[in-house]
Every structure is written in C-alpha cells, then in structure tokens.
Short mmCIF file of N, CA and C and ligand atoms in Angstrom, two decimals:
data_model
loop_
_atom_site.label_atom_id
_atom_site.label_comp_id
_atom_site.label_asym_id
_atom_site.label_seq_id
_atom_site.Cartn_x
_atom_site.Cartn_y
_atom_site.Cartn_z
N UNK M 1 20.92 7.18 -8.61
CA UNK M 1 20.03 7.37 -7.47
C UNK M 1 18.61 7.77 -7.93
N UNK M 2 17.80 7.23 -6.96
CA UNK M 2 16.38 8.03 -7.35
C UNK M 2 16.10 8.86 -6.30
N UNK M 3 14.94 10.09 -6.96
CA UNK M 3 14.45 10.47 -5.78
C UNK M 3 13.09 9.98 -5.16
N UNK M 4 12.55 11.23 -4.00
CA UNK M 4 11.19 10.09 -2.85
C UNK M 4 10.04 9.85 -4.12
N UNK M 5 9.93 11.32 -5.18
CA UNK M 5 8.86 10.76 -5.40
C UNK M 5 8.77 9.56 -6.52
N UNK M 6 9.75 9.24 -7.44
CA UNK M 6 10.13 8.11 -8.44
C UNK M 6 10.32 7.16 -7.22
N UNK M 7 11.13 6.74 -6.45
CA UNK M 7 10.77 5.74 -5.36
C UNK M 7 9.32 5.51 -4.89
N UNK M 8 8.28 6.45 -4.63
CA UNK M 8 7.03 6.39 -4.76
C UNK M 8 6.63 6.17 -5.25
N UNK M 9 6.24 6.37 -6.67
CA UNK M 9 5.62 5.72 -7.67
C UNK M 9 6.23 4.32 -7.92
N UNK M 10 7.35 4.24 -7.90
CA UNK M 10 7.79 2.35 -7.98
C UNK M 10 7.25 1.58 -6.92
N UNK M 11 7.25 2.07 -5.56
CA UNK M 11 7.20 1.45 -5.02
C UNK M 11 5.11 1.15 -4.48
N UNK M 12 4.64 2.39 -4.67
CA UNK M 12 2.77 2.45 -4.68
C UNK M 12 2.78 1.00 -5.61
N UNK M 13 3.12 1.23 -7.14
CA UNK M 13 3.28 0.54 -7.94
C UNK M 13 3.32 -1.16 -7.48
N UNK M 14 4.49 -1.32 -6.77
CA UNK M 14 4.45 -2.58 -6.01
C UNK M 14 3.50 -2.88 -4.91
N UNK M 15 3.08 -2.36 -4.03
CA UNK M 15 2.55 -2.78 -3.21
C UNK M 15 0.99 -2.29 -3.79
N UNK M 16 0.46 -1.94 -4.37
CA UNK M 16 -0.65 -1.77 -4.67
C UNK M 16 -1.18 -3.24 -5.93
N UNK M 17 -0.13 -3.60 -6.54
CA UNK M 17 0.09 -4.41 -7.29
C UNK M 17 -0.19 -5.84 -6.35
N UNK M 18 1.02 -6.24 -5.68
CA UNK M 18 0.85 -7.27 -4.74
C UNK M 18 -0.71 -6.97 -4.42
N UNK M 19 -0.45 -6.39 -3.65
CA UNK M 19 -2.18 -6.41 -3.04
C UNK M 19 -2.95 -6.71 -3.64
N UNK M 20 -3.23 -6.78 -5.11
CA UNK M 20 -4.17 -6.85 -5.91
C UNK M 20 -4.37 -8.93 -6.24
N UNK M 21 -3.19 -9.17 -6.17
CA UNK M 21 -2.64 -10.62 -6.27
C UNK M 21 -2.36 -11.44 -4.79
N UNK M 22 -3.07 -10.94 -4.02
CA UNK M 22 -2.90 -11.51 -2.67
C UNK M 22 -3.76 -12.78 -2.63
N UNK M 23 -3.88 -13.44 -1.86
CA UNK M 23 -4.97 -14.62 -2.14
C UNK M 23 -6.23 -14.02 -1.91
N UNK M 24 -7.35 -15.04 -2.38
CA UNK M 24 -8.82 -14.30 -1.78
C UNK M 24 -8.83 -15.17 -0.28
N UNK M 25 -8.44 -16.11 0.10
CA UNK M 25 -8.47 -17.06 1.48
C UNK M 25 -7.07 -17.18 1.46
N UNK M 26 -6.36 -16.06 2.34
CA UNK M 26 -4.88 -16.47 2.46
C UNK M 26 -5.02 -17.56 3.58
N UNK M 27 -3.56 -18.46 3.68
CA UNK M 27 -3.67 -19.14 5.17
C UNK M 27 -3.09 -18.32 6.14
N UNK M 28 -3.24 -19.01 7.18
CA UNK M 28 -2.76 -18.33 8.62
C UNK M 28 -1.42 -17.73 8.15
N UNK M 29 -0.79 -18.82 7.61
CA UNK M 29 0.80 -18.41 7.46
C UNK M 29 0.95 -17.15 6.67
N UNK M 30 0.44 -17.50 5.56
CA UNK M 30 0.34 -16.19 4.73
C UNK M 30 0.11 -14.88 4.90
N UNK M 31 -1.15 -15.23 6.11
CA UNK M 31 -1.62 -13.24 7.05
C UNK M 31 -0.33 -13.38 7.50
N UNK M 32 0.40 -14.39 8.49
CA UNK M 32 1.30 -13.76 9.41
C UNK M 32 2.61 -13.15 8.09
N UNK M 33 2.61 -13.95 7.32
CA UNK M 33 4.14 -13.19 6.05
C UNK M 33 3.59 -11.95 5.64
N UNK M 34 2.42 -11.76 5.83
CA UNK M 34 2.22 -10.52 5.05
C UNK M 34 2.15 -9.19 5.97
N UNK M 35 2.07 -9.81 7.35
CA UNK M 35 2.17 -8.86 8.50
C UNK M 35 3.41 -8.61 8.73
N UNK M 36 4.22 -9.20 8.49
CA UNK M 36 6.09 -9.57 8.79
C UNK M 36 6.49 -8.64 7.48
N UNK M 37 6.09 -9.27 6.41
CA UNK M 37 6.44 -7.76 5.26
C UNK M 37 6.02 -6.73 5.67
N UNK M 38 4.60 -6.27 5.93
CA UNK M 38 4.44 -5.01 6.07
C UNK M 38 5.41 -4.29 6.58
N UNK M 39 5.58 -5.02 8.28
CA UNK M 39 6.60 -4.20 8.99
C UNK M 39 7.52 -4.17 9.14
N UNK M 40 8.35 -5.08 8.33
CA UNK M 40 9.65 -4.96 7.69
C UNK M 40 9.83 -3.96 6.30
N UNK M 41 8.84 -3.84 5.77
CA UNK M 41 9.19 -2.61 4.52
C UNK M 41 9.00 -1.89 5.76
N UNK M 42 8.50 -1.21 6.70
CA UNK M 42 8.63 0.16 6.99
C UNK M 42 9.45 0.37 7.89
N UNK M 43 9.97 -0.65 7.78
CA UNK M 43 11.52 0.22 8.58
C UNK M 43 12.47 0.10 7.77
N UNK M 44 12.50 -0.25 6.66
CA UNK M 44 13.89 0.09 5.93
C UNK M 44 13.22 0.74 4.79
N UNK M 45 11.86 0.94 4.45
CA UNK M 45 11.82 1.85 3.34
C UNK M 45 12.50 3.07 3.60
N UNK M 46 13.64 3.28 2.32
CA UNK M 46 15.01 4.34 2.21
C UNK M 46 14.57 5.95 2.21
N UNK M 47 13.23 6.43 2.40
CA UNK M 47 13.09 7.89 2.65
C UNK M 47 12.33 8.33 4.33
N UNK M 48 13.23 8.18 4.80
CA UNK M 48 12.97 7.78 6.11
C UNK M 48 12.26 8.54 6.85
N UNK M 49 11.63 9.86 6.64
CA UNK M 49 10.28 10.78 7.14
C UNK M 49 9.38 9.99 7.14
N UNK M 50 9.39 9.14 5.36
CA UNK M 50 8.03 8.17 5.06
C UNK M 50 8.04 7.40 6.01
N UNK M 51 8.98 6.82 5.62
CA UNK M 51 8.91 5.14 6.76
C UNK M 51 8.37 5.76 7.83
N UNK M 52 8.73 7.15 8.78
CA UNK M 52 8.14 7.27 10.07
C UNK M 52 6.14 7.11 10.39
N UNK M 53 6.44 8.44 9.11
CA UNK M 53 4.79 8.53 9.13
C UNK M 53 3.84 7.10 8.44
N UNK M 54 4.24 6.32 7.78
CA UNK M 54 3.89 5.35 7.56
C UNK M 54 3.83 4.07 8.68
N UNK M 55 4.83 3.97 9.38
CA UNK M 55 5.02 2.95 10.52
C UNK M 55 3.52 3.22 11.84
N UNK M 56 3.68 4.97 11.97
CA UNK M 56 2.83 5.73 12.57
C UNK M 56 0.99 5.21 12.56
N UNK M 57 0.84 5.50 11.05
CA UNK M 57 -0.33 5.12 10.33
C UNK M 57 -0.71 3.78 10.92
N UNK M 58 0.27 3.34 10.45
CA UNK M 58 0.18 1.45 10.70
C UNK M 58 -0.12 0.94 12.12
N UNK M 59 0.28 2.29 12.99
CA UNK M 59 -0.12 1.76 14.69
C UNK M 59 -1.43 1.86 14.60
N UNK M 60 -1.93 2.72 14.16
CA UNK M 60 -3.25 3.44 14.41
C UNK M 60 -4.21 2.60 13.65
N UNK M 61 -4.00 2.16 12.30
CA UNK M 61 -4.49 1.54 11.00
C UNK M 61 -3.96 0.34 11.01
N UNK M 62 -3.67 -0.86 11.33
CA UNK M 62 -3.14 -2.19 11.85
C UNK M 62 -3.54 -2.53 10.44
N UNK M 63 -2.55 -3.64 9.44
CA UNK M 63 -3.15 -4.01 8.19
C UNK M 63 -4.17 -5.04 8.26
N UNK M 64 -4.75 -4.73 7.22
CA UNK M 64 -5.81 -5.78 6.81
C UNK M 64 -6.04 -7.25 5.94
N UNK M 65 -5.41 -8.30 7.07
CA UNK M 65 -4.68 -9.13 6.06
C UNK M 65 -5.37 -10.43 5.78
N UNK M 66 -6.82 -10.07 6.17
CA UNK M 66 -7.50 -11.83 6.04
C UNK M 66 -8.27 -11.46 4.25
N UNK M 67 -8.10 -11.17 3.49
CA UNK M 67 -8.59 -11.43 1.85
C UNK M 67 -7.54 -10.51 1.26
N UNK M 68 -7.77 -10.67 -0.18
CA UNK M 68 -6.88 -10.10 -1.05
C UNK M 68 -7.94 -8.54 -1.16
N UNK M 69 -9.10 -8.30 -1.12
CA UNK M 69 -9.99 -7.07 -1.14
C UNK M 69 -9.72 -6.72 -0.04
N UNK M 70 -9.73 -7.29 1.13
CA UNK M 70 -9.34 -6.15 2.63
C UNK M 70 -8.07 -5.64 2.31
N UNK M 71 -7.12 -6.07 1.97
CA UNK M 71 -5.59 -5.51 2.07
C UNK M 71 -5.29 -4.55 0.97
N UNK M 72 -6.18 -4.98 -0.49
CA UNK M 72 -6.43 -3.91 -1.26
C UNK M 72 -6.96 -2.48 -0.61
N UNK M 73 -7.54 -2.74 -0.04
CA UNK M 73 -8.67 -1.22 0.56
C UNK M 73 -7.73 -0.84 1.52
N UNK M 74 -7.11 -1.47 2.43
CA UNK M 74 -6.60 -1.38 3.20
C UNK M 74 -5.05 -0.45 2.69
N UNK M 75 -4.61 -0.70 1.80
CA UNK M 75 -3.66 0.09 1.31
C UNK M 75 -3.80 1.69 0.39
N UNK M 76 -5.23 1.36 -0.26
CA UNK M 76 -5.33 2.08 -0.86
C UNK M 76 -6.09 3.33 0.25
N UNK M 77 -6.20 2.94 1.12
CA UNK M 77 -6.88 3.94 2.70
C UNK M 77 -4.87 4.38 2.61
N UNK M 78 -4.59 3.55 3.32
CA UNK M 78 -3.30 3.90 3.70
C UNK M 78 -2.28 5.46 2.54
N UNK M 79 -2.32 4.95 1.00
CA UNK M 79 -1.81 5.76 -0.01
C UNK M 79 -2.42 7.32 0.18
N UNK M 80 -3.90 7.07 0.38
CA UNK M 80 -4.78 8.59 0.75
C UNK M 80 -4.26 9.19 1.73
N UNK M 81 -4.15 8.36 2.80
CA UNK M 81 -3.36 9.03 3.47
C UNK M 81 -2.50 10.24 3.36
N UNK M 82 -1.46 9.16 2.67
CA UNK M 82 -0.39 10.01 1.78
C UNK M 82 -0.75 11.38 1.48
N UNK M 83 -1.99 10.49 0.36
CA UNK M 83 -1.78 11.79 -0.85
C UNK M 83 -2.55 12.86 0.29
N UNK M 84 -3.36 13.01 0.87
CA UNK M 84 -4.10 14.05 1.60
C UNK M 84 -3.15 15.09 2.37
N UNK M 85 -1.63 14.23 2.92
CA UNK M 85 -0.91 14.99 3.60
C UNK M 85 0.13 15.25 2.39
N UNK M 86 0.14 14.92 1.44
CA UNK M 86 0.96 15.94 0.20
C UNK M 86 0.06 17.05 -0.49
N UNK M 87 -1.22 16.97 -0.28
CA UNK M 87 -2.37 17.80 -0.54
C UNK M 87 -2.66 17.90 -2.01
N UNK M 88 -2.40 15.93 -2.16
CA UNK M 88 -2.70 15.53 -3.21
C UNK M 88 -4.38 15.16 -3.67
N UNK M 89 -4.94 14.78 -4.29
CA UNK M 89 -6.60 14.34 -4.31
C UNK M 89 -6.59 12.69 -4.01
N UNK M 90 -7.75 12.23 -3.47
CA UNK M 90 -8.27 11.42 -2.85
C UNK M 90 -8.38 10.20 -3.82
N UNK M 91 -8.23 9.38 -4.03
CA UNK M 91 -7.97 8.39 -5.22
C UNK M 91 -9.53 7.36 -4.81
N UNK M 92 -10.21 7.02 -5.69
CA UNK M 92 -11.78 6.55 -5.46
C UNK M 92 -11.34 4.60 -5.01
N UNK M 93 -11.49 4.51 -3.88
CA UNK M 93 -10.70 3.12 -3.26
C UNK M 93 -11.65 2.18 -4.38
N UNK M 94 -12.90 2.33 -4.90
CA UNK M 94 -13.60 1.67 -5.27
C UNK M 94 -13.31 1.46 -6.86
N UNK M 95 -11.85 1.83 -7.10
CA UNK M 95 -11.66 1.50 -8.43
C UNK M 95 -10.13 1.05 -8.59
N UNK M 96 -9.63 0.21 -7.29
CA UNK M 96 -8.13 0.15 -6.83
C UNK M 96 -8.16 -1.04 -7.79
N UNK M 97 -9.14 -2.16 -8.27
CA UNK M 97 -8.79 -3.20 -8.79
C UNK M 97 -8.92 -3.04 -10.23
N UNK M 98 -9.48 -2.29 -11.13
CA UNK M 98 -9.16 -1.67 -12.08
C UNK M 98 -8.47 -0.96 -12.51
N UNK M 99 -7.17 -0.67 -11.28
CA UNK M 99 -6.11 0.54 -11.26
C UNK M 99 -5.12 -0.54 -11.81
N UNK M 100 -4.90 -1.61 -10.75
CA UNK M 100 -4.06 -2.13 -10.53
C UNK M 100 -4.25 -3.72 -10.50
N UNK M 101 -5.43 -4.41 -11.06
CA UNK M 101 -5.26 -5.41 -11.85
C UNK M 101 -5.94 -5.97 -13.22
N UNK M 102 -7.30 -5.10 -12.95
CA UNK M 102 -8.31 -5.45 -14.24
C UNK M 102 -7.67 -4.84 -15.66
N UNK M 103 -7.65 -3.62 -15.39
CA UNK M 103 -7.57 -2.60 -16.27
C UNK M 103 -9.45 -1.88 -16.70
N UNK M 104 -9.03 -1.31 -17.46
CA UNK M 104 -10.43 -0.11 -17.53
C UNK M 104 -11.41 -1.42 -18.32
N UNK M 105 -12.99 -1.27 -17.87
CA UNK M 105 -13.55 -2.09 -19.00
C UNK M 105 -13.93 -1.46 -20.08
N UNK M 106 -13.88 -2.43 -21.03
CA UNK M 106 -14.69 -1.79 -22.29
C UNK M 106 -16.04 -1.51 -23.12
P1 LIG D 1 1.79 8.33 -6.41
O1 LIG D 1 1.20 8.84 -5.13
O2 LIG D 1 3.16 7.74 -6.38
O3 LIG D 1 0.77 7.24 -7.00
C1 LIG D 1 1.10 6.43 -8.12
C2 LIG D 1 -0.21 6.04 -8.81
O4 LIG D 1 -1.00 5.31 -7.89
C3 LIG D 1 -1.09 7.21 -9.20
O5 LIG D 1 -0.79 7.69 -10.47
C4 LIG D 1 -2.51 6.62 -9.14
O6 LIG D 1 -2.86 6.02 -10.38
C5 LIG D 1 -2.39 5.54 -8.10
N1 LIG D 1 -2.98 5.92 -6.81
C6 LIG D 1 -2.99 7.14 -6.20
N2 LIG D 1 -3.58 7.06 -5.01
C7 LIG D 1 -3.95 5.76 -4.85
C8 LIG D 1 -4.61 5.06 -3.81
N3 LIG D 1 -5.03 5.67 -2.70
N4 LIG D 1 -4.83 3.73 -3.96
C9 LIG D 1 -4.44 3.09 -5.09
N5 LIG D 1 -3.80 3.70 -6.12
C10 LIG D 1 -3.57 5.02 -5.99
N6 LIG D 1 6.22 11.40 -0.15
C11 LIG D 1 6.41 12.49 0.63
O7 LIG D 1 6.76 13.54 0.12
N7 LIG D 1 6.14 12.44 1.99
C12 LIG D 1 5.75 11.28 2.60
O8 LIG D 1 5.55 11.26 3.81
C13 LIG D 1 5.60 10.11 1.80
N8 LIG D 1 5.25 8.93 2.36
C14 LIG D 1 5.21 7.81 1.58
C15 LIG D 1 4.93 6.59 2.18
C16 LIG D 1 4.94 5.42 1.43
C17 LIG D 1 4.66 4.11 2.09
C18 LIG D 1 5.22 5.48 0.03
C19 LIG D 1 5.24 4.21 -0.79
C20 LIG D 1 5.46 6.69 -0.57
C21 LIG D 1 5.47 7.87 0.18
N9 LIG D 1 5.73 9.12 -0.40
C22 LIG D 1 5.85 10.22 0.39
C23 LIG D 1 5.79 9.26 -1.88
C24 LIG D 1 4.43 9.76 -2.42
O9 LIG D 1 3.35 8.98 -1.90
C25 LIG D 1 4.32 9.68 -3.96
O10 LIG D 1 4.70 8.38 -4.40
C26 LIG D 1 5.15 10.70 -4.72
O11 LIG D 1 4.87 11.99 -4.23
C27 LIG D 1 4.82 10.67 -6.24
O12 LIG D 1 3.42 10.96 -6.37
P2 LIG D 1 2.57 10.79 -7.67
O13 LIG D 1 1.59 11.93 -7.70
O14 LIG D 1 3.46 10.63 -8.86
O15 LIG D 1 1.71 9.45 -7.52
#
C-alpha cells in the first residue's frame, strides 16, 4: 500500500507531466478527453478528502483545456492550492515547464 502523500507525489508527478505534453492546438475532441479525464480522476482518486476538495476547486476553477500552457498553469494554480492548504510554499507557476519538461538551463 501507499500512503496520501507518496500517492501525491506520483500522482502531481503525472499530471503535471501530462500537462506539460498536452498539445499546443489540441482538437475539440481532445479538450473534450481531457475534460472527461479531469473529472473522472476526481472521483476515483483513492484519498478521498482529496478527491472532495479537489472536485470542489474544479467547480469554482473549471480546467483550462484549449493549449498545452493554459492547462499547465492551470494545474499548477490548482497544486498551490494544495500546497497553501497543507501550509506548504507557493511553487513559482512560471517555472512549471522547467519543472516538468525542460529541465534547468545551463
Ligand atoms: P508534492 O506536493 O507532492 O509535489 C511534488 C513536486 O511537485 C514538488 O517536489 C515540486 O517540485 C513540484 N510542485 C510543487 N508545487 C507545484 C505546483 N504548484 N506546480 C507544479 N509543480 C509543483 N494531501 C493532503 O494531505 N490533503 C489534501 O487535501 C490533498 N489533496 C490532493 C489533491 C490532489 C489532486 C493530489 C494529486 C494530491 C493531494 N494531496 C493532498 C497530496 C499532497 O498534494 C502532496 O502530494 C503530498 O503532501 C506530498 O507533498 P510533497 O511536499 O512531497 O510534494
């Protein structure tokens, strides 16, 4: 078994990842699969407080699914979230694609 926060980190991991590899001009179809994932991970993501407050977020914060940079920002808003209500620090959105696809430059 794992616990929430190793499920967290695998799973930030994934979806911060995807996001990074999303198209830059998804098609129609593609916003709508990626709207259909969203809200299908949050009802079966397995730590189920999250899933609430996350589903929550998502009423209020609707995803951002027309480029691969909106849905980036768009998640990485969403993770702050998080971390702000674990009274974790604020992660700089303006370096999500060097987190999680460039890597650091040299
Ligand atoms: P994590 O928060 O797991 O982050 C992993 C890595 O992502 C970090 O090391 C950093 O490099 C990078 N990162 C951090 N912030 C951002 C950002 N904003 N954008 C891009 N990259 C970033 N835990 C709870 O206790 N309560 C909850 O309600 C809760 N809700 C969750 C909801 C979802 C959808 C998910 C996926 C996880 C949730 N978790 C929740 C788990 C929690 O967010 C953390 O994953 C866990 O506490 C481990 O934290 P961490 O400090 O190791 O880093």
């Amino acid at each position: 078994p794992v616990d929430s926060e190793q499920l967290g980190q695998a799973t930030w991991t994934f979806l911060h990842t995807m996001a990074a590899y999303y198209p830059e001009r998804p098609s129609p179809s593609q916003m709508e699969s990626m709207r259909t994932f969203l809200s299908t991970f949050s009802q079966f993501y397995p730590c189920w407080y999250c899933a609430d407050a996350f589903r929550e977020d998502m009423e209020i914060n609707p995803p951002q699914v027309a480029s691969r940079r909106k849905l980036s920002q768009w998640l990485c808003e969403r993770h702050n979230v998080v971390n702000v209500r674990l009274g974790k620090g604020v992660f700089d959105c303006a370096k999500v694609d060097e987190r999680w696809r460039d890597g650091p430059a040299d």
